[in-house]
Coordinates of C-alpha atoms in Angstrom, one line a residue:
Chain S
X237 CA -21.4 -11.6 -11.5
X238 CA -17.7 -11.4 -12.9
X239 CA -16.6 -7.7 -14.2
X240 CA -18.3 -7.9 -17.3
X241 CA -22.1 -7.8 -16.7
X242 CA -20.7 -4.5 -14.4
X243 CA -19.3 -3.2 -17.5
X244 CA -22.2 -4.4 -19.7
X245 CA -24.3 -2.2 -17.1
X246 CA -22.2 0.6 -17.2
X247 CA -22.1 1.3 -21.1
X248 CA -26.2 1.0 -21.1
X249 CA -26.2 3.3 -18.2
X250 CA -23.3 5.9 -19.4
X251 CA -22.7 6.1 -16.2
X252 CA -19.4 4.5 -13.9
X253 CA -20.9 5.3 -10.6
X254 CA -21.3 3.3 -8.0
X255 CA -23.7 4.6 -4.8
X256 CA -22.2 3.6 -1.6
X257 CA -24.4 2.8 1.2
X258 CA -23.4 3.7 4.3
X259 CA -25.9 4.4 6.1
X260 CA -25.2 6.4 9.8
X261 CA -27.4 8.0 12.4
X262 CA -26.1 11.5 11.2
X263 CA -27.2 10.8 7.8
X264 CA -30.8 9.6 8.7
X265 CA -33.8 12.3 7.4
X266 CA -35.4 13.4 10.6
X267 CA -38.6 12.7 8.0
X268 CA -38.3 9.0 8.4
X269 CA -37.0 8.2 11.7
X270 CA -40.5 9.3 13.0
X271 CA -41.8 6.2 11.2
X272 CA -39.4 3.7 12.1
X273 CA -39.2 1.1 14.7
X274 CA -35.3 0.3 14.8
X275 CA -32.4 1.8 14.0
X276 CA -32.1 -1.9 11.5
X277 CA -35.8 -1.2 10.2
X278 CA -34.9 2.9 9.4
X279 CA -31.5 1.7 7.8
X280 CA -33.0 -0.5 5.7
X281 CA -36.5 1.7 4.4
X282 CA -33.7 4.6 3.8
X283 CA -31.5 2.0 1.6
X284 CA -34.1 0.8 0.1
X285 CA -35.6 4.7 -1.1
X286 CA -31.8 5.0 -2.3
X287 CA -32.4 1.9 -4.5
X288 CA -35.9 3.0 -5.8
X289 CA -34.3 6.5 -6.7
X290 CA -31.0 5.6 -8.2
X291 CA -31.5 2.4 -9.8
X292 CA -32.3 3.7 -13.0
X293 CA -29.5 6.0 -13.1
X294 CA -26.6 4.3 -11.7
X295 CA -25.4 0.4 -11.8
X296 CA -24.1 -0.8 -9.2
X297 CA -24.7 0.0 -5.2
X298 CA -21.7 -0.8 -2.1
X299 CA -23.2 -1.3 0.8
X300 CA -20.6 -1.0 3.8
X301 CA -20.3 -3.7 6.0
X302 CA -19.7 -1.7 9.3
X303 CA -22.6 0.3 9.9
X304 CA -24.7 -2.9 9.6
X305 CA -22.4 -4.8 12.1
X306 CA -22.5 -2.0 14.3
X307 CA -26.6 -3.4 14.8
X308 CA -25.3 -7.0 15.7
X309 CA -27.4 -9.8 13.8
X310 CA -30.5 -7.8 13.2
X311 CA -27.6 -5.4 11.2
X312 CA -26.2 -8.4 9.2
X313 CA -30.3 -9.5 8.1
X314 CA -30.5 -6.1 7.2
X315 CA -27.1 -6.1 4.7
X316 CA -28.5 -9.2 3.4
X317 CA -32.3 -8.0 3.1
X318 CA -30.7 -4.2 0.9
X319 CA -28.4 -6.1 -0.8
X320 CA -31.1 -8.5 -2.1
X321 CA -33.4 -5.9 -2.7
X322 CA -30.6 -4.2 -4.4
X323 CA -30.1 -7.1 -6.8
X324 CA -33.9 -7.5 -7.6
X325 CA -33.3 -3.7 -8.7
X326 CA -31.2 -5.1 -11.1
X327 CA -28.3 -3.2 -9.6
X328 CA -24.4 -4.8 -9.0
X329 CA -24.1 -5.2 -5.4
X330 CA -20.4 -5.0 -4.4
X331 CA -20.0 -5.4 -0.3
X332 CA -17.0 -3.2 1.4
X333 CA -16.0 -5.9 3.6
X334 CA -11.9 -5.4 3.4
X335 CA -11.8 -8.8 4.6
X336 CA -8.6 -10.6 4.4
X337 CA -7.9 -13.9 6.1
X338 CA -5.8 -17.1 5.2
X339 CA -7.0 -20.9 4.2
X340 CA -9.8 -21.9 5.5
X341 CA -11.0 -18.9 7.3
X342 CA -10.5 -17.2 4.3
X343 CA -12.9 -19.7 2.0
X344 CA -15.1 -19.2 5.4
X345 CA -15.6 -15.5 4.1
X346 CA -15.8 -15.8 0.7
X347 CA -18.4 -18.8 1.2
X348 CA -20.5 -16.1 3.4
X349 CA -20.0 -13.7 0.5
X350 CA -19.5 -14.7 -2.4
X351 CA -21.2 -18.1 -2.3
X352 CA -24.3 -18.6 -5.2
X353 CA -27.0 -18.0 -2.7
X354 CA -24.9 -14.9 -0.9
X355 CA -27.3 -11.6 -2.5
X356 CA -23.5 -10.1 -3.4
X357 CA -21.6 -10.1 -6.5
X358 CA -18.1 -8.8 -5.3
X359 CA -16.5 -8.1 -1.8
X360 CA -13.6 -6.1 -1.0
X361 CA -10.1 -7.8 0.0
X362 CA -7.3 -6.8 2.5
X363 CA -4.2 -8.0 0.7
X364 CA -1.3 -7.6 3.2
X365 CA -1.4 -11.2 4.3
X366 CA -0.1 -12.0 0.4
X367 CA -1.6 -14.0 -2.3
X368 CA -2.9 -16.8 0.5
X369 CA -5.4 -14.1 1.4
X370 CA -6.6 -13.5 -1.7
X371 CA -6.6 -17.1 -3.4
X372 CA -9.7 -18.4 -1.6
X373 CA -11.8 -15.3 -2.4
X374 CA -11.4 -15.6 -6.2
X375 CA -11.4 -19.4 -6.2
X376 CA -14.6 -19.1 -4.8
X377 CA -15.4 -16.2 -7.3
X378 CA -14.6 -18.2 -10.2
X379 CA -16.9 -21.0 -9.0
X380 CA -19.8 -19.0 -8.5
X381 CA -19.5 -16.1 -11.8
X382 CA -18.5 -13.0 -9.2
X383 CA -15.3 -11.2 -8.4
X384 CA -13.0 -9.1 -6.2
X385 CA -11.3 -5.4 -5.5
X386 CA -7.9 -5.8 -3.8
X387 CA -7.2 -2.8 -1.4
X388 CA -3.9 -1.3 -3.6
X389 CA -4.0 2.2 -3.2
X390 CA -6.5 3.5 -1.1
X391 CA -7.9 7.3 -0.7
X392 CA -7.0 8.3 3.1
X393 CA -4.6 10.5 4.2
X394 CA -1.9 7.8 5.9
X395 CA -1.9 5.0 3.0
X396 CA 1.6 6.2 1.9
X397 CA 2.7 5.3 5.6
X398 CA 2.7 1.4 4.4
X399 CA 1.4 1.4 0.8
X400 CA 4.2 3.9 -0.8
X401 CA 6.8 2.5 0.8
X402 CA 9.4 2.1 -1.7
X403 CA 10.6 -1.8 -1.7
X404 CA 13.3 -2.3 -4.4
X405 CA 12.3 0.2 -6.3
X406 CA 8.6 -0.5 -6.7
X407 CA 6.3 0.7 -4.4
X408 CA 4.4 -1.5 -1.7
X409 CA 1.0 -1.1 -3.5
X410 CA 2.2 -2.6 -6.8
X411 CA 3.8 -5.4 -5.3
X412 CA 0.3 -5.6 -3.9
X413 CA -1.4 -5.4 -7.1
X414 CA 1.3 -7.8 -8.7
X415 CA 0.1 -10.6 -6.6
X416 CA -3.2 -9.7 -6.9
X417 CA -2.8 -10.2 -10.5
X418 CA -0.9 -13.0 -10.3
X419 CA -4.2 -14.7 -8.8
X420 CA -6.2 -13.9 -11.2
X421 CA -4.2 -16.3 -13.5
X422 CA -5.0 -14.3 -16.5
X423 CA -8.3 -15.4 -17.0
X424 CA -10.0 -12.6 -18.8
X425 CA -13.7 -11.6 -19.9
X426 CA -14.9 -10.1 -23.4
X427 CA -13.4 -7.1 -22.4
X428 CA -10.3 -8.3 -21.2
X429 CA -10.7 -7.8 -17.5
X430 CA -9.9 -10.0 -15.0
X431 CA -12.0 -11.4 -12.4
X432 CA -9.4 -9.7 -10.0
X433 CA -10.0 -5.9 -9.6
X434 CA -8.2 -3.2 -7.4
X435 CA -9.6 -0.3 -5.2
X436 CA -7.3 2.8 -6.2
X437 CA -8.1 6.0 -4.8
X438 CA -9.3 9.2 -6.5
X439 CA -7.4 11.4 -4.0
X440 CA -4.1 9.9 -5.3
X441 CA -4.4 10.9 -9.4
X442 CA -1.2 10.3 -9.9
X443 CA -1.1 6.9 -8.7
X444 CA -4.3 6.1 -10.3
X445 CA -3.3 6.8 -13.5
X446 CA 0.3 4.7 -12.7
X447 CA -2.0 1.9 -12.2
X448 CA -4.5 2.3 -15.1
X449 CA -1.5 2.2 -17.5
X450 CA 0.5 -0.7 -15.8
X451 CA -3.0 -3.4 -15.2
X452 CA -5.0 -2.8 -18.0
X453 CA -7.1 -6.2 -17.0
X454 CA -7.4 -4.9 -13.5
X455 CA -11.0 -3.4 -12.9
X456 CA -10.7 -0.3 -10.6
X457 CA -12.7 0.7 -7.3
X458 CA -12.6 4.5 -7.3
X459 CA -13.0 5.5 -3.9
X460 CA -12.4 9.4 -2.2
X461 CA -14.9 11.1 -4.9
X462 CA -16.6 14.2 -3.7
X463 CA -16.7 14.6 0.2
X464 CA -12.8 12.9 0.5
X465 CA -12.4 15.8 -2.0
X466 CA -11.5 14.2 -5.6
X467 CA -13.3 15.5 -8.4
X468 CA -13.7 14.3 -12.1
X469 CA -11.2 15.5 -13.2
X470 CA -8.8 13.3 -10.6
X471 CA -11.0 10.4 -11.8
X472 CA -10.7 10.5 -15.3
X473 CA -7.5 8.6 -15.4
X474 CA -9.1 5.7 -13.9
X475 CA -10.5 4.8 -17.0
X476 CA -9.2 2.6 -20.0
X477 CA -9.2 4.2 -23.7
X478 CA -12.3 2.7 -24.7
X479 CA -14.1 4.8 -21.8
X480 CA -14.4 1.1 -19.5
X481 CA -12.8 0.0 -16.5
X482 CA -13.8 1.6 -13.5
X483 CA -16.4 2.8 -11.4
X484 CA -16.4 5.3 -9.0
X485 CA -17.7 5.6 -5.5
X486 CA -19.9 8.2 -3.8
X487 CA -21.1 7.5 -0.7
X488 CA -21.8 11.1 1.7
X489 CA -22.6 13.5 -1.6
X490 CA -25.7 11.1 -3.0
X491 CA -26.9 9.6 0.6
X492 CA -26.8 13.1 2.6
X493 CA -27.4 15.6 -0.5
X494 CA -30.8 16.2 1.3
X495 CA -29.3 18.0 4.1
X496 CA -28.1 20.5 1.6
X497 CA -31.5 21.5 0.7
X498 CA -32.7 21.9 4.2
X499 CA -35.7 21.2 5.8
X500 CA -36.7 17.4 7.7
X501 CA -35.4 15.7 4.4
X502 CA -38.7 14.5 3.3
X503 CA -37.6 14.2 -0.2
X504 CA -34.2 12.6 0.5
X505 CA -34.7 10.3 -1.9
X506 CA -35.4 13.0 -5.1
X507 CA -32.6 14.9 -3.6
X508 CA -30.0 11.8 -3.6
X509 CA -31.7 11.2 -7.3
X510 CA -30.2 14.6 -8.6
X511 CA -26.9 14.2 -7.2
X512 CA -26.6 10.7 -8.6
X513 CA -27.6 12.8 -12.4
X514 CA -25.4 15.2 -11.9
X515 CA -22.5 12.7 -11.0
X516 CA -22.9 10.9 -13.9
X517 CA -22.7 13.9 -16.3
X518 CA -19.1 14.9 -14.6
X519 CA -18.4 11.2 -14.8
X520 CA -19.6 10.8 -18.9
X521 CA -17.6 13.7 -19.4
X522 CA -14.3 12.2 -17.4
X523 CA -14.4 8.6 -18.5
X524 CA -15.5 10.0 -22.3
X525 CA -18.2 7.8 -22.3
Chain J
X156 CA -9.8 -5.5 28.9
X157 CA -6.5 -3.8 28.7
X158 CA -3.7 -6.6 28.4
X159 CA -2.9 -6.3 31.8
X160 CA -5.6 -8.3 32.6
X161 CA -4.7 -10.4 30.4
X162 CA -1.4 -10.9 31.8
X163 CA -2.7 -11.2 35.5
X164 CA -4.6 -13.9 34.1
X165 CA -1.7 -15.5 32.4
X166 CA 0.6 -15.3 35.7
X167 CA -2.1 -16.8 37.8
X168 CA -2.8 -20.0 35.7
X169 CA 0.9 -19.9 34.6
X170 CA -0.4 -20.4 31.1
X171 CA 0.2 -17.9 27.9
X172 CA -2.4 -20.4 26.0
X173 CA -5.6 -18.5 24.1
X174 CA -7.7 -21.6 22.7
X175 CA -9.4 -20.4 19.3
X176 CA -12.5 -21.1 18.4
X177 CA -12.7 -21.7 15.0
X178 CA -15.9 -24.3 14.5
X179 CA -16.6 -25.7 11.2
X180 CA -18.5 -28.3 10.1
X181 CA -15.1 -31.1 10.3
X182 CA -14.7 -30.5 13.8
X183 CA -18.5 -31.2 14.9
X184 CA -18.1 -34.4 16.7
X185 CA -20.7 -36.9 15.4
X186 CA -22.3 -37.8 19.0
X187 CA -23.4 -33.6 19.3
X188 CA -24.3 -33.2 15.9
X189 CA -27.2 -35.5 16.7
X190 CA -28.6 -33.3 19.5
X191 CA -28.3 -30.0 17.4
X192 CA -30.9 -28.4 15.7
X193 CA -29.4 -26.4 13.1
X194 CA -25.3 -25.5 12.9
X195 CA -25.7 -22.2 15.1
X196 CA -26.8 -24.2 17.5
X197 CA -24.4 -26.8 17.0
X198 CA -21.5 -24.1 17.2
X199 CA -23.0 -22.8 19.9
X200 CA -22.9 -25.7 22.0
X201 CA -19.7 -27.2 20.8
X202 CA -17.9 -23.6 22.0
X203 CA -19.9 -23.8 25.5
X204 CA -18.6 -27.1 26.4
X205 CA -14.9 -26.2 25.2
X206 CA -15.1 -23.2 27.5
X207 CA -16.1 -25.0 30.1
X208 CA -13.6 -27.7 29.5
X209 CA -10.6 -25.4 29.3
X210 CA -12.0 -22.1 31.5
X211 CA -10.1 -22.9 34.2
X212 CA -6.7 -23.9 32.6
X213 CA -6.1 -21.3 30.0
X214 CA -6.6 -17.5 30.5
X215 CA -8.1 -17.2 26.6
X216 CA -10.0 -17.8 24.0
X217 CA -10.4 -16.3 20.9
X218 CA -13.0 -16.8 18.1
X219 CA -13.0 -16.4 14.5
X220 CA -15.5 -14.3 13.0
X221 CA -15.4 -15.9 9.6
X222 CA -16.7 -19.0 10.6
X223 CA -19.8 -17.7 12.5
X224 CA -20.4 -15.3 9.6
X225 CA -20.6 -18.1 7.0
X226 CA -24.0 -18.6 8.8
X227 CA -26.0 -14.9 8.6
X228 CA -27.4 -13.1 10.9
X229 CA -27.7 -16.4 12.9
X230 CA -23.8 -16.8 13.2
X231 CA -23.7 -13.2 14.5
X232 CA -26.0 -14.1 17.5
X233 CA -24.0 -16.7 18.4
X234 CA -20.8 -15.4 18.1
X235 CA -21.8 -13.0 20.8
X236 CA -23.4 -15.6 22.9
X237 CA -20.6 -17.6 22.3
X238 CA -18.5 -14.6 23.7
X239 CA -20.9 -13.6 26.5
X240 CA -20.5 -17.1 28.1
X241 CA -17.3 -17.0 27.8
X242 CA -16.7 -13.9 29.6
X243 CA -19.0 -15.0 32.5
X244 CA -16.7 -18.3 32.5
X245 CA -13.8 -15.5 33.2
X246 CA -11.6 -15.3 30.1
X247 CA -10.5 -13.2 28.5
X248 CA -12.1 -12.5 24.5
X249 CA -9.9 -11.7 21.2
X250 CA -11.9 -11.5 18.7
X251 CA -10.3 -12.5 15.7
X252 CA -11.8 -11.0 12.8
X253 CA -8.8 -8.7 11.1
X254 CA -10.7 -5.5 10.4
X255 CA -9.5 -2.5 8.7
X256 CA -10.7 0.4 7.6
X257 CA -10.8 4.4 8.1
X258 CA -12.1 7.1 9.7
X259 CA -16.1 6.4 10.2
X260 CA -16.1 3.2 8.9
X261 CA -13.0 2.3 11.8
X262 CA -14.9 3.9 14.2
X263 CA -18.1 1.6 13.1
X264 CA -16.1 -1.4 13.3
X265 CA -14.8 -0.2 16.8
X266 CA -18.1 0.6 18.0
X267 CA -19.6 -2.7 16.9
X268 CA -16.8 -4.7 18.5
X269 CA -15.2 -3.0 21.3
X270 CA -17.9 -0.7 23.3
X271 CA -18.5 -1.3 26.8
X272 CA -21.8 -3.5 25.8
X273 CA -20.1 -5.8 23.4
X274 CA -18.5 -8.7 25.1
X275 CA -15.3 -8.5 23.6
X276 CA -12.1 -7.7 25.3
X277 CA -9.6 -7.3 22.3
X278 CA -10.1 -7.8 18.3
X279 CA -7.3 -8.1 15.3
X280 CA -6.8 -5.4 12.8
X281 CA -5.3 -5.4 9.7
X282 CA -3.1 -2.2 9.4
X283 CA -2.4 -2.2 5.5
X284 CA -4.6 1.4 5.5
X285 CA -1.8 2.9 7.8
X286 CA -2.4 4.8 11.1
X287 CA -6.0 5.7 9.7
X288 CA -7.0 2.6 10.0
X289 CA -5.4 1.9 13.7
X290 CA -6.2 5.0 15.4
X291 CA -9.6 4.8 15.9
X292 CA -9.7 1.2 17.1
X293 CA -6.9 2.6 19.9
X294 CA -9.5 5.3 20.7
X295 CA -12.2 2.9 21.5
X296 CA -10.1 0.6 23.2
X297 CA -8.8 3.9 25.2
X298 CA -12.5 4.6 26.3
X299 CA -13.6 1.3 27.2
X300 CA -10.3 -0.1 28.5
X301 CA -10.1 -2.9 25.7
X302 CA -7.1 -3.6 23.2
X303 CA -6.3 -4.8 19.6
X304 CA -4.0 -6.9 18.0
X305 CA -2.4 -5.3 14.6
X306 CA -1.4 -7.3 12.0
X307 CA 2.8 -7.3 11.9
X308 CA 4.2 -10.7 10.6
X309 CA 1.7 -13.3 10.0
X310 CA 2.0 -17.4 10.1
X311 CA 1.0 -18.0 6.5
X312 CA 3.3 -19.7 3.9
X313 CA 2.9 -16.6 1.7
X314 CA 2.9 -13.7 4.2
X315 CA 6.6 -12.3 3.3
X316 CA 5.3 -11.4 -0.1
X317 CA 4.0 -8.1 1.1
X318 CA 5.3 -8.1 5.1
X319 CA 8.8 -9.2 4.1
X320 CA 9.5 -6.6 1.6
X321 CA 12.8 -4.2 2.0
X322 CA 11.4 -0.6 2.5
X323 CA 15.0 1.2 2.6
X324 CA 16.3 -0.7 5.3
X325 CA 13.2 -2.2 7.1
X326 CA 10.8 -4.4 6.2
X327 CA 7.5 -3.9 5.7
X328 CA 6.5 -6.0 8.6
X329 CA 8.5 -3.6 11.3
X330 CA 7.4 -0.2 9.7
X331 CA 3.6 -1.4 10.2
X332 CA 4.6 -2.3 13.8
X333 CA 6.0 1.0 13.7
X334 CA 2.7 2.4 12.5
X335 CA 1.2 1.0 15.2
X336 CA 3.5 1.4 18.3
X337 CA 3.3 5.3 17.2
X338 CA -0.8 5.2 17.8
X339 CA -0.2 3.2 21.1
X340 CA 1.0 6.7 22.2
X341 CA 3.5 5.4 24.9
X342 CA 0.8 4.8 27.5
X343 CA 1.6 1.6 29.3
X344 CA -0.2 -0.5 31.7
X345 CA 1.7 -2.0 35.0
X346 CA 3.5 -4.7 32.8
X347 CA 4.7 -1.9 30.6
X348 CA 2.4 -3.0 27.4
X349 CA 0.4 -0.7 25.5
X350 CA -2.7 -1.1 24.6
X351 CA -1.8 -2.3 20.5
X352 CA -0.5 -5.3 20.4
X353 CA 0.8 -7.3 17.3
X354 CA 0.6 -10.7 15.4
X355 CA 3.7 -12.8 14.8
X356 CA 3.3 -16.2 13.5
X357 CA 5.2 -19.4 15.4
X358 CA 6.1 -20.5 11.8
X359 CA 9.1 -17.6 11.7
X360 CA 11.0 -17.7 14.7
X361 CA 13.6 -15.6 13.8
X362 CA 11.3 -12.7 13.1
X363 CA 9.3 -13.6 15.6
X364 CA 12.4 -13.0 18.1
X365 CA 13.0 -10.2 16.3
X366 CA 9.6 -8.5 17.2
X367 CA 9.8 -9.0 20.5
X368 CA 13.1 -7.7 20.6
X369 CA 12.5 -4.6 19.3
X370 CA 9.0 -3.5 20.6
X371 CA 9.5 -4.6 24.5
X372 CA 6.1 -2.6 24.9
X373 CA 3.6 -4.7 22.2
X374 CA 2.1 -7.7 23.4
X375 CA 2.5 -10.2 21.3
X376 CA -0.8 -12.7 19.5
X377 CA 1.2 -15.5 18.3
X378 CA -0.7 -17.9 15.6
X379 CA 0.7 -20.9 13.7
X380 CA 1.2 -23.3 16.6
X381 CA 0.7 -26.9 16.4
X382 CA -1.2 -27.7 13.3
X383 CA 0.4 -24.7 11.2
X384 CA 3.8 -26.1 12.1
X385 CA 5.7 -24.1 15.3
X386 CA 6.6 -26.1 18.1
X387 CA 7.1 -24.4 21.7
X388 CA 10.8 -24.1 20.7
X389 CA 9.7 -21.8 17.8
X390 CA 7.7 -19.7 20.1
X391 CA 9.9 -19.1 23.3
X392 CA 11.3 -16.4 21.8
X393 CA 7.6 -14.3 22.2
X394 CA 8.1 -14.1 25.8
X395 CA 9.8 -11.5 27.6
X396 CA 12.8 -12.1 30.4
X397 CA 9.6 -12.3 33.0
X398 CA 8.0 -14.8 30.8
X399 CA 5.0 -12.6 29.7
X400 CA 3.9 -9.9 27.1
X401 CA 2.4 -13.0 24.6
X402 CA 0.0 -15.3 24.2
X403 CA 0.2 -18.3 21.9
X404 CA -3.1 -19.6 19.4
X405 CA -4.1 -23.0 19.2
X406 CA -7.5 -23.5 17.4
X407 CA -7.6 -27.3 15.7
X408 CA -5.0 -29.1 17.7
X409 CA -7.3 -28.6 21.1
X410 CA -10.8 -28.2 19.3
X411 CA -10.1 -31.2 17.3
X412 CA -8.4 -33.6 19.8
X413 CA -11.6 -35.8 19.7
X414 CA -10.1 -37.3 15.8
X415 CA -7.2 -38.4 17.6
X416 CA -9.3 -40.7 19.6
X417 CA -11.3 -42.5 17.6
X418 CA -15.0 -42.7 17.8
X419 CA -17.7 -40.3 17.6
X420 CA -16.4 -37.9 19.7
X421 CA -18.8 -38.0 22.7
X422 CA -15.3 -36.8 24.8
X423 CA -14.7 -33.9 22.7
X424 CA -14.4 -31.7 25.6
X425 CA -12.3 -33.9 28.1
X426 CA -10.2 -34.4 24.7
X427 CA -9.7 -30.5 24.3
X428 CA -9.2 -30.4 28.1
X429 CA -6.1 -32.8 27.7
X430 CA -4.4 -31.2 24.8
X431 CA -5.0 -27.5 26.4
X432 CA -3.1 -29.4 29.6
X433 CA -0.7 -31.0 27.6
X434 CA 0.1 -27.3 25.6
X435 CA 0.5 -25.6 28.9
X436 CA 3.1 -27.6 30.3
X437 CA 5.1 -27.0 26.6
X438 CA 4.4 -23.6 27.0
X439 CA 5.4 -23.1 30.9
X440 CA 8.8 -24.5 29.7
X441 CA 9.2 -22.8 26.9
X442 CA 8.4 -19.2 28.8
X443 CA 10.1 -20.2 32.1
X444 CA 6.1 -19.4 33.5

């Protein structure tokens, strides 16, 4: 689904979070792994709790590629099996991918993404190979109703080393997001975003904000909330005036928040349930919504 | 493997060839797609009888992720089938699936790809993240012996728009390969290559020259031969004075020989054979091998 239906979700919701799952060994509730046969079958009962407890509360879910490739194929049946599951929650279901090909390998991704059947409305794109990389994922997008974030500014500590680089006096990461822009051939939805959105950091507010003001039909990915240490107040300048725009990630806070309560994290799911709550009320606060 | 198997490989069949395996649904010669059950299959055995066709003339091969992911959890299997044979046919694996990301999520990506179990040898990384999203790939590699290629200056027609930017002096292409040479941390093998190497494309021999030039120590993954356009004039410049430190990608010219002769393509494999021959003796010329 393109941008809109996201947004549409996110003003019934109040509520610009996204969940990320990224599901790890360390991260697994000592309460289920006693019941589960695989690391694949545990990975996917504990995404699937998340789902049940948050779907209600937040609209869209990332699951992270890597930890399900880390299980081989069974892995990539169980991305497919959450993210479905995911989508029969009625939740958005954006995949952290960062691919970024050219030509036809690059169609070869988007077709395993973004394609009607594929249970995924948006991947994430790697645009250092230039607008050939990033062509084929939204002219597949465009077919099939979904859309795109274009790494432009990401939230870890050495994406200045490339990204800030100052090239003719612009930096690296909006010559990135011109041409991601560029792509999107100004083809906007009811509320004037593009089908062509960019993942800015919440650890870089500054920068965030630069970009809000200068791609008002870019949709942001807000990566680097909580555990990468930006708060809602480093957020809030992700958002557009009328509140729209953005959502932000959480991955660590809502999955592991039962490890702060202690015990065998039986109630995992309640616990990540009252995180995801108390995220949104910083968020409706930040974004003014 | 670190690249100086590679290399030994590469002196002992005089050959710097790595044959990609890119198989999509054009390239399925009619006579196999008759015996085939479903495409895995069909990729599956279209790859095995390549390897065997070329095992013994080139020291490489190096499949493409996106094209086995376009088919689930079933592409997965076989690309590591696919890889498993041909490791016990004695070449050398580059997995070519440009991953990037940080911290956890690297090391997932690492894990899945370049442990001691996975039968992989060496896999692409896009560096756009900076060192973040390099380091822990190195670290892997640096336990298990294995390498990665980091995306530097790539063959596509729009790959200056980001790599050929002027970052106060350098481009954006060198500083990456600067990026990476730094998490290399000076260990060399015998040749005197590290374990991060970098893409250059064929299709600019001047920066291509450059590249090698100015980072004696990065073994060099050079794409855009043949079909994309360089010729082995284009790419001479890759090799070092001994004739080594690169090896040079050709994916549709040899996979899809079989077109050239007309017919159903029951000799797709002796075809293959012929034009990975006919490359080698371009190539032993062009790098004095």
């Amino acid at each position: 689904m393109s941008f809109e239906k996201l947004q549409d979700r996110i003003n019934e919701l109040r509520n610009p979070t996204v969940a990320g799952l990224d599901p790890t060994a360390a991260l697994m509730p000592p309460a289920l792994i006693r019941g589960a046969e695989d690391t694949a079958e545990l990975y996917e009962k504990y995404c699937a709790a998340i789902i049940d407890a948050v779907c209600d509360v937040v609209p869209a879910v990332k699951p992270q590629s890597a930890f399900f490739e880390t299980l081989g194929a069974r892995g990539s049946e169980t991305l497919f099996a959450v993210a479905r599951y995911a989508k029969s929650r009625g939740l958005y279901v954006i995949l952290d991918a960062k691919r970024g090909d050219i030509g036809s390998t690059a169609s070869a991704y988007a077709e395993a993404y973004l394609s009607e059947d594929a249970p995924f409305d948006c991947i994430t794109v790697n645009g250092y190979l230039g607008s050939d990389g990033i062509a084929p994922f939204f002219e597949t997008a465009r077919r099939t109703d979904k859309s795109l974030f274009v790494l432009v500014k990401t939230s870890n500590p050495s994406s200045g080393e490339v990204q800030d680089l100052d090239a003719g006096g612009a930096k690296v990461y909006r010559r990135v997001a011109d041409a991601a822009q560029l792509t999107a051939r100004g083809e906007t939805d009811k509320y004037g975003y593009t089908r062509v959105g960019f993942v800015a950091g919440a650890t870089y507010p500054a920068e965030l904000a630069e970009i809000r003001g200068a791609y008002p039909a870019a949709f942001l990915l807000v990566p680097g909330y909580g555990a990468q240490g930006g708060g809602a107040e480093s957020v809030a300048a992700a958002f557009d005036a009328r509140g729209g725009g953005a959502v932000v990630n959480s991955s660590r806070a809502i999955l592991g928040a039962w490890k702060k309560s202690g015990g065998d994290g039986a109630r995992f799911a309640e616990d990540a349930r009252r995180e995801a709550l108390a995220m949104r009320d910083a968020l409706r606060a930040a974004a003014n919504l």
